[in-house]
Coordinates of C-alpha atoms and ligand atoms in Angstrom, one line a residue:
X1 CA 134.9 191.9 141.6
X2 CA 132.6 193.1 144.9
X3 CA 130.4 190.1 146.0
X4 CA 126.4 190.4 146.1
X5 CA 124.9 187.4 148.4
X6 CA 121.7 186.2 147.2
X7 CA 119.4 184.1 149.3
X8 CA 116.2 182.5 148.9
X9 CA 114.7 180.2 151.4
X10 CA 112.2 177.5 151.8
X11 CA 110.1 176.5 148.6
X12 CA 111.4 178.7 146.1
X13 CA 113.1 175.8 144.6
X14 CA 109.8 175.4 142.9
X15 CA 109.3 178.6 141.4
X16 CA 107.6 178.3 137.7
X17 CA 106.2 175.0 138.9
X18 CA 103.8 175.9 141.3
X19 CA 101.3 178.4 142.0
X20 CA 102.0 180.4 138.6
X21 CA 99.1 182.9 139.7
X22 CA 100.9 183.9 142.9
X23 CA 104.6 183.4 142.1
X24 CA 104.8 183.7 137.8
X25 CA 106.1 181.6 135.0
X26 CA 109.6 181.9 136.2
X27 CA 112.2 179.1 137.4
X28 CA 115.0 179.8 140.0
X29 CA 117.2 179.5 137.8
X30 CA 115.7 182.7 136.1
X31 CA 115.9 184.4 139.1
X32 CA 119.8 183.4 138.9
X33 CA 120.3 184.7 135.6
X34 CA 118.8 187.8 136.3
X35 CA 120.7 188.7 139.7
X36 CA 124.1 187.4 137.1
X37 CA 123.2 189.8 134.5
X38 CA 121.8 193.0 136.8
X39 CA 125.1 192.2 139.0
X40 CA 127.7 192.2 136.1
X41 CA 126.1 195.4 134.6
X42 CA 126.9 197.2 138.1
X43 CA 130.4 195.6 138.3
X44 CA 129.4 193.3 140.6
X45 CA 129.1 189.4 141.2
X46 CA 126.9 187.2 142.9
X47 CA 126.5 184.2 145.0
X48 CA 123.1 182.5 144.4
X49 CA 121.8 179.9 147.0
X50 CA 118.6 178.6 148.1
X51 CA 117.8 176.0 151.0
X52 CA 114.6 174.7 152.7
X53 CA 116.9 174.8 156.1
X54 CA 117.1 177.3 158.6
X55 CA 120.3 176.7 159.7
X56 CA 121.6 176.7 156.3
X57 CA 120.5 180.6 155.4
X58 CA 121.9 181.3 159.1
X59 CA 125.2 179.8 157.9
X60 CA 125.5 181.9 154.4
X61 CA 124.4 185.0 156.1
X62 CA 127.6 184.5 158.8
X63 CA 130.1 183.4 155.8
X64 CA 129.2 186.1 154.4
X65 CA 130.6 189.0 156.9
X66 CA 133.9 190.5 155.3
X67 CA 133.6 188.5 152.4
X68 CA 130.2 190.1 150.4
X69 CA 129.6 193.8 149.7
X70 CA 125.6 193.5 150.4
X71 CA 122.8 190.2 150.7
X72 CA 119.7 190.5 149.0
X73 CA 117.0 188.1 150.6
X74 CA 113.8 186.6 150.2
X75 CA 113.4 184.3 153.4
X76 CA 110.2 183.2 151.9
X77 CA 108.0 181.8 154.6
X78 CA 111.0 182.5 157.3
X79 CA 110.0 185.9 157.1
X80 CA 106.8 185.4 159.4
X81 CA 108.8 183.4 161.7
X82 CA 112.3 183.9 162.0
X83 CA 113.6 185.6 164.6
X84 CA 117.3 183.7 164.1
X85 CA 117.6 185.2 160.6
X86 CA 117.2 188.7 161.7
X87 CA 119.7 188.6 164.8
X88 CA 121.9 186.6 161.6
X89 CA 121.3 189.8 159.5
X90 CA 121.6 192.6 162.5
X91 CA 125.6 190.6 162.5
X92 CA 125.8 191.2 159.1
X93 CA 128.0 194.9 158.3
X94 CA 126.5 195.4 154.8
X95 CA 123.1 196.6 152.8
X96 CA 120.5 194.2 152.9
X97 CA 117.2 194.0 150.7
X98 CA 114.4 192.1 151.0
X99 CA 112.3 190.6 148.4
X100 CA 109.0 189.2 147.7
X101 CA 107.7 187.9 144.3
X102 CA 104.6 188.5 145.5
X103 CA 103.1 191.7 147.2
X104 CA 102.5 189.3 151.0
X105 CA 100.6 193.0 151.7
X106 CA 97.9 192.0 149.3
X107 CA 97.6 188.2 151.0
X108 CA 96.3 186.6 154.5
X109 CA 97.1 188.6 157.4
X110 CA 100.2 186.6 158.5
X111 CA 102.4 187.5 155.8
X112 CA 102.0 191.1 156.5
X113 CA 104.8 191.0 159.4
X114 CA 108.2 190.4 158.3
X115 CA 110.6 189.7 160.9
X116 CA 113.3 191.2 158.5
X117 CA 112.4 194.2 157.4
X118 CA 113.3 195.9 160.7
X119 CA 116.8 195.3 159.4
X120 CA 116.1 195.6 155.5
X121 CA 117.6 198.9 154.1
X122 CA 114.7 198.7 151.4
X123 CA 111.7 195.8 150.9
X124 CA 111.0 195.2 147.6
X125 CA 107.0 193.3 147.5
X126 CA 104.5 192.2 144.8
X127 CA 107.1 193.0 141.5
X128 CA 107.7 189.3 140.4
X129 CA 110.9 188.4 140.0
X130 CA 111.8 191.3 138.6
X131 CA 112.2 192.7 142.5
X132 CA 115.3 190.6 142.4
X133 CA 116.7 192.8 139.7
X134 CA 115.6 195.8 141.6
X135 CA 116.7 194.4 145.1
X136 CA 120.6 193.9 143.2
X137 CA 120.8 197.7 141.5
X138 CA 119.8 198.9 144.9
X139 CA 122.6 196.9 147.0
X140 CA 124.9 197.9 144.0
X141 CA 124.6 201.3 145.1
X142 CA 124.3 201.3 148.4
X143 CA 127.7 199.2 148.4
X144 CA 128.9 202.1 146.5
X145 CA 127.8 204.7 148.9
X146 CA 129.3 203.0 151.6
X147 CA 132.7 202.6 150.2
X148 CA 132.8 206.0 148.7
X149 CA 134.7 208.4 151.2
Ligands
CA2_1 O1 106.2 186.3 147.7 C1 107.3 185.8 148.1 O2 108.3 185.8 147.5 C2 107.2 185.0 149.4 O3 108.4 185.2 150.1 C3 107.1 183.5 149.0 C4 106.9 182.5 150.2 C5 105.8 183.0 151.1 O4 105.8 182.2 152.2 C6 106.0 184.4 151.5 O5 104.9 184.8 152.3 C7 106.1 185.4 150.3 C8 106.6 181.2 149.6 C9 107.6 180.6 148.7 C10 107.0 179.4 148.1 O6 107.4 179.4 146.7 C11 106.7 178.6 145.9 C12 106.8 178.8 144.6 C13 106.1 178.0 143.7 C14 105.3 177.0 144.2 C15 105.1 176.8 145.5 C16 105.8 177.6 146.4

């Protein structure tokens, strides 16, 4: 079965612990679950990670070049900053889709620039975690699209 990547970076880990007014009830692992279940009901599979490291999202992003059909991303707070993870992403062949659990449009002025989604094929903002499920039907497709002749 085709590969979806699914990245989360720094923070996240504490989803549904923290900050339920900006971020929801929901765990990680629910977030998993969800990409698992959207994925499988597209014929697809995924591979779930999250790190507070850079270097680390850098390193799944490469690993994933000829081996995954599409990443969808949330870099969290990398967005604002990281110029690394978009030249990671501009080497990266397939659909990418960013997401935000929360709309960052509606929040301080530095979270309205996103370093990613110059290369995002679609941003998905301010749908909870539900934009995860929406981020994986999208990829799904495009993957599709791409592969068709
Ligand atoms: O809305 C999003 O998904 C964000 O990517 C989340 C980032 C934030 O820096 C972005 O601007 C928008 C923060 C992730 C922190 O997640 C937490 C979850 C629960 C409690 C504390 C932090």
């Amino acid at each position: 079965m085709p590969t979806i990547l699914v990245l989360n970076g720094p923070n996240l880990n504490l989803l549904g612990q923290r900050e339920p007014h900006l971020y929801g009830a929901e765990t990680l692992a629910d977030v998993e679950a969800l990409c698992t279940r959207k994925a499988a009901a597209e014929g697809f599979k995924t591979r779930f990670h999250q790190s507070n490291r850079e270097y680390e999202l850098i390193d799944w992003i490469h690993a994933a070049r000829g081996a995954t059909v599409g990443i969808v991303i949330n870099p969290a707070a990398f967005t604002h900053t990281s110029v690394a993870i978009l030249d990671a992403l501009n080497a990266y062949e397939g659909p990418v889709v960013e997401v935000h659990v929360s709309n960052v449009h509606k929040r301080e002025a530095f979270r309205h620039h996103s370093f990613v989604s110059g290369r995002a094929d679609a941003v998905i903002a301010g749908a909870g975690i539900q934009g995860y499920g929406f981020a994986v039907e999208r990829v799904a497709h495009l993957a599709r699209q791409k592969k068709a002749p």
